[in-house]
Coordinates of C-alpha atoms in Angstrom, one line a residue:
S1 CA -17.2 -17.0 166.7
L2 CA -13.8 -18.7 166.9
R3 CA -12.7 -16.1 169.4
G4 CA -15.0 -17.7 172.0
G5 CA -14.2 -21.2 170.9
G6 CA -17.5 -21.6 169.0
A7 CA -18.5 -22.2 165.4
P8 CA -16.5 -21.0 162.4
P9 CA -17.5 -17.9 160.5
S10 CA -20.9 -17.9 158.8
A11 CA -21.0 -19.6 155.4
R12 CA -23.0 -16.5 154.3
L13 CA -19.8 -14.4 154.2
I14 CA -18.2 -13.6 150.9
P15 CA -15.5 -16.2 150.5
R16 CA -11.9 -14.8 150.3
T17 CA -10.5 -17.7 148.4
G18 CA -7.8 -15.7 146.7
L19 CA -6.4 -14.4 150.0
L20 CA -6.6 -17.7 151.7
A21 CA -4.7 -19.3 148.8
R22 CA -2.0 -16.7 149.3
F23 CA -1.8 -17.6 153.0
E24 CA -1.2 -21.3 152.2
D25 CA 2.1 -20.3 150.4
I26 CA 3.5 -18.3 153.4
P27 CA 6.3 -20.3 155.0
R28 CA 6.5 -21.0 158.7
G29 CA 8.5 -18.5 160.6
S30 CA 7.1 -15.6 158.6
I31 CA 5.4 -12.4 159.9
V32 CA 2.3 -11.2 158.1
T33 CA 1.2 -7.6 158.6
L34 CA -2.4 -6.8 157.9
V35 CA -2.9 -3.0 158.1
A36 CA -6.0 -1.3 157.0
P37 CA -8.6 1.3 158.3
G38 CA -11.8 0.1 160.0
G39 CA -14.4 -1.6 157.9
Y40 CA -12.1 -3.7 155.8
G41 CA -12.9 -7.0 157.4
K42 CA -9.6 -7.7 159.1
S43 CA -11.0 -9.5 162.1
T44 CA -13.4 -11.6 159.9
L45 CA -10.4 -12.5 157.8
L46 CA -8.5 -13.7 160.8
D47 CA -11.4 -15.8 161.9
T48 CA -11.7 -17.3 158.4
W49 CA -7.9 -17.9 158.2
A50 CA -7.9 -19.6 161.6
C51 CA -10.6 -22.0 160.5
A52 CA -8.8 -22.8 157.3
V53 CA -5.3 -23.7 158.5
T54 CA -4.2 -27.2 159.6
S55 CA -1.9 -25.7 162.2
T56 CA -3.0 -24.7 165.7
A57 CA -4.4 -21.2 165.3
V58 CA -4.6 -18.8 168.2
I59 CA -6.4 -15.5 167.8
V60 CA -5.3 -12.9 170.4
S61 CA -7.8 -10.0 170.4
L62 CA -6.3 -7.0 172.0
E63 CA -8.1 -4.2 173.9
P64 CA -6.8 -0.9 175.3
F65 CA -6.5 -2.4 178.8
H66 CA -3.9 -4.9 177.4
D67 CA -1.5 -1.9 176.8
S68 CA 1.1 -2.8 179.3
A69 CA 3.8 -5.5 179.4
Q70 CA 2.1 -7.4 182.2
Q71 CA -1.4 -7.3 180.7
F72 CA -0.3 -8.0 177.1
G73 CA 2.1 -10.8 178.2
R74 CA -0.5 -12.4 180.5
H75 CA -3.2 -12.3 177.8
L76 CA -0.9 -13.8 175.2
V77 CA 0.1 -16.7 177.4
E78 CA -3.4 -17.4 178.5
R79 CA -4.8 -17.5 175.0
I80 CA -2.0 -19.8 173.8
A81 CA -2.6 -22.1 176.8
E82 CA -6.3 -22.3 176.0
H83 CA -5.3 -24.0 172.7
G84 CA -3.5 -27.0 174.3
V85 CA 0.1 -25.7 174.5
E86 CA 1.5 -26.8 177.9
L87 CA 2.3 -23.6 179.8
A88 CA 1.4 -24.5 183.3
S89 CA 4.6 -23.3 185.0
L90 CA 4.5 -20.1 183.0
L91 CA 0.9 -19.4 183.9
Q92 CA 1.8 -19.7 187.6
D93 CA 4.7 -17.3 187.3
I94 CA 2.9 -14.6 185.4
R95 CA 0.6 -14.2 188.4
S96 CA 3.4 -13.3 190.7
A97 CA 3.7 -9.8 192.1
E98 CA 6.2 -8.4 189.6
P99 CA 6.8 -10.8 186.7
D100 CA 9.9 -10.1 184.7
W101 CA 8.6 -10.2 181.2
P102 CA 11.6 -9.0 179.0
R103 CA 14.4 -11.0 180.7
V104 CA 12.6 -14.1 182.0
L105 CA 9.0 -14.8 180.9
M106 CA 9.2 -13.9 177.2
P107 CA 12.4 -15.9 176.6
R108 CA 10.7 -18.9 178.3
L109 CA 7.6 -18.5 176.2
L110 CA 9.6 -18.4 173.0
T111 CA 11.6 -21.5 174.1
T112 CA 8.3 -23.3 174.8
L113 CA 6.9 -22.4 171.4
A114 CA 9.9 -23.7 169.5
G115 CA 8.9 -26.6 167.4
K116 CA 5.2 -26.0 167.8
D117 CA 3.2 -25.8 164.5
L118 CA 1.4 -22.6 165.4
V119 CA -0.3 -19.6 163.7
L120 CA -0.5 -16.7 166.2
L121 CA -2.9 -14.0 165.0
L122 CA -2.8 -10.8 167.0
D123 CA -5.8 -8.6 166.3
D124 CA -5.9 -4.8 166.9
V125 CA -2.2 -4.4 167.6
H126 CA -2.6 -0.7 167.2
V127 CA -3.8 -0.5 170.8
L128 CA -0.3 -1.3 172.0
A129 CA 1.6 2.0 172.7
D130 CA 3.1 1.4 176.1
P131 CA 6.9 1.0 175.7
G132 CA 6.9 -2.2 177.7
A133 CA 4.1 -3.8 175.7
V134 CA 5.7 -2.7 172.4
D135 CA 9.1 -4.2 173.5
L136 CA 7.4 -7.5 174.2
L137 CA 5.8 -7.5 170.8
D138 CA 9.2 -6.6 169.3
S139 CA 10.9 -9.4 171.1
L140 CA 8.2 -11.9 169.9
A141 CA 8.7 -10.7 166.3
N142 CA 12.5 -10.7 166.3
H143 CA 12.9 -14.0 168.1
L144 CA 10.0 -15.8 166.5
P145 CA 10.5 -19.6 166.4
A146 CA 10.9 -21.0 162.9
S147 CA 7.8 -23.2 163.4
V148 CA 5.5 -20.3 164.2
T149 CA 3.7 -17.9 161.9
L150 CA 2.9 -14.5 163.4
V151 CA 0.1 -12.2 162.1
L152 CA 0.0 -8.6 163.2
S153 CA -3.4 -7.0 162.3
G154 CA -4.6 -3.5 163.1
R155 CA -5.2 0.0 161.8
R156 CA -1.5 0.7 162.1
L157 CA 1.5 -1.2 163.4
P158 CA 3.4 -0.4 166.7
P159 CA 7.1 0.5 166.2
V160 CA 8.2 -3.1 165.8
R161 CA 11.5 -3.7 164.0
L162 CA 10.8 -5.9 160.9
A163 CA 13.7 -4.8 158.7
K164 CA 15.9 -7.9 159.3
R165 CA 13.1 -10.4 158.6
N166 CA 12.0 -8.3 155.6
L167 CA 15.5 -8.6 154.1
Q168 CA 15.2 -12.4 154.7
G169 CA 12.0 -12.5 152.7
R170 CA 10.1 -13.4 155.9
V171 CA 7.6 -10.5 156.0
V172 CA 4.3 -10.4 154.0
N173 CA 2.6 -7.0 154.0
L174 CA -1.2 -6.8 153.3
T175 CA -3.1 -3.5 153.1
E176 CA -6.6 -2.3 152.3
A177 CA -5.9 -2.8 148.6
D178 CA -5.6 -6.5 149.3
L179 CA -8.8 -6.5 151.3
E180 CA -11.0 -4.6 148.9
L181 CA -13.7 -6.7 147.3
H182 CA -13.8 -7.1 143.5
R183 CA -16.9 -7.2 141.4
D184 CA -16.6 -11.0 140.9
D185 CA -16.5 -11.5 144.7
L186 CA -20.0 -10.1 144.9
E187 CA -21.4 -12.9 142.8
A188 CA -21.5 -14.9 146.0
L189 CA -24.4 -12.6 147.0
R190 CA -26.5 -13.2 143.8
S191 CA -30.0 -14.3 144.7
A192 CA -33.6 -13.8 143.6
Q193 CA -33.6 -10.5 145.5
L194 CA -30.2 -9.4 144.1
S195 CA -29.7 -9.2 140.3
S196 CA -26.5 -8.7 138.4
A197 CA -27.5 -5.1 137.9
D198 CA -28.1 -4.7 141.7
L199 CA -24.6 -6.0 142.4
D200 CA -23.1 -3.7 139.7
R201 CA -24.7 -0.8 141.5
I202 CA -23.5 -1.8 144.9
Y203 CA -20.0 -2.2 143.6
E204 CA -20.2 1.2 141.9
L205 CA -21.4 2.8 145.2
T206 CA -18.9 1.2 147.5
G207 CA -15.7 0.7 145.4
G208 CA -15.3 -2.7 147.0
W209 CA -15.1 -1.4 150.6
P210 CA -16.3 -4.4 152.6
A211 CA -18.2 -2.4 155.3
G212 CA -19.8 -0.3 152.5
V213 CA -21.0 -3.5 150.8
R214 CA -22.6 -4.6 154.1
L215 CA -24.2 -1.2 154.6
A216 CA -25.6 -1.3 151.0
L217 CA -27.1 -4.7 151.6
L218 CA -28.7 -3.6 154.8
A219 CA -30.1 -0.6 153.1
R220 CA -31.8 -2.9 150.6

């Protein structure tokens, strides 16, 4: 997958052309929230989006062990650096004994990102609960450079302040309703083994829940 620097998502996935078209219209400097329960294809959508954009796309997949200012900040910088953004001096400083993230390192990172055509996709942000980690995410969101698009994806959002940017029309909120598959989407699965009636039945059983569609296909 793109997360490991490999091939783009499989062509066998159901194309989400409608969602991708919406993403094309999102101006730089915006924040996109993608909040839905498990099984709605959030991570797959981020992979697909990252492959579709012409900007530099960086997926930052978060795990519970990133739930501290130091671990989150370090992981963020390292992932961005892997995509060609020059952060050599910052990489050296984050490995110091007690890096000062809120007052020194995060402001430096934001200054470095200014002017960079970047889409920063943070996956599983719900794992961030530590006050220090949440404060760093809040700082990133509220001082986001105008050239950078920030995507926050997870089962829920940490308590990040988005009201000001929302009033500016710079926040796009997507939920499970946006991620549900429609009956027409399932036509991409039509084959000699799957008739229109089969697809009707799968849609009836799953209601468009992406994980349910996958399970129904596996069951067949």
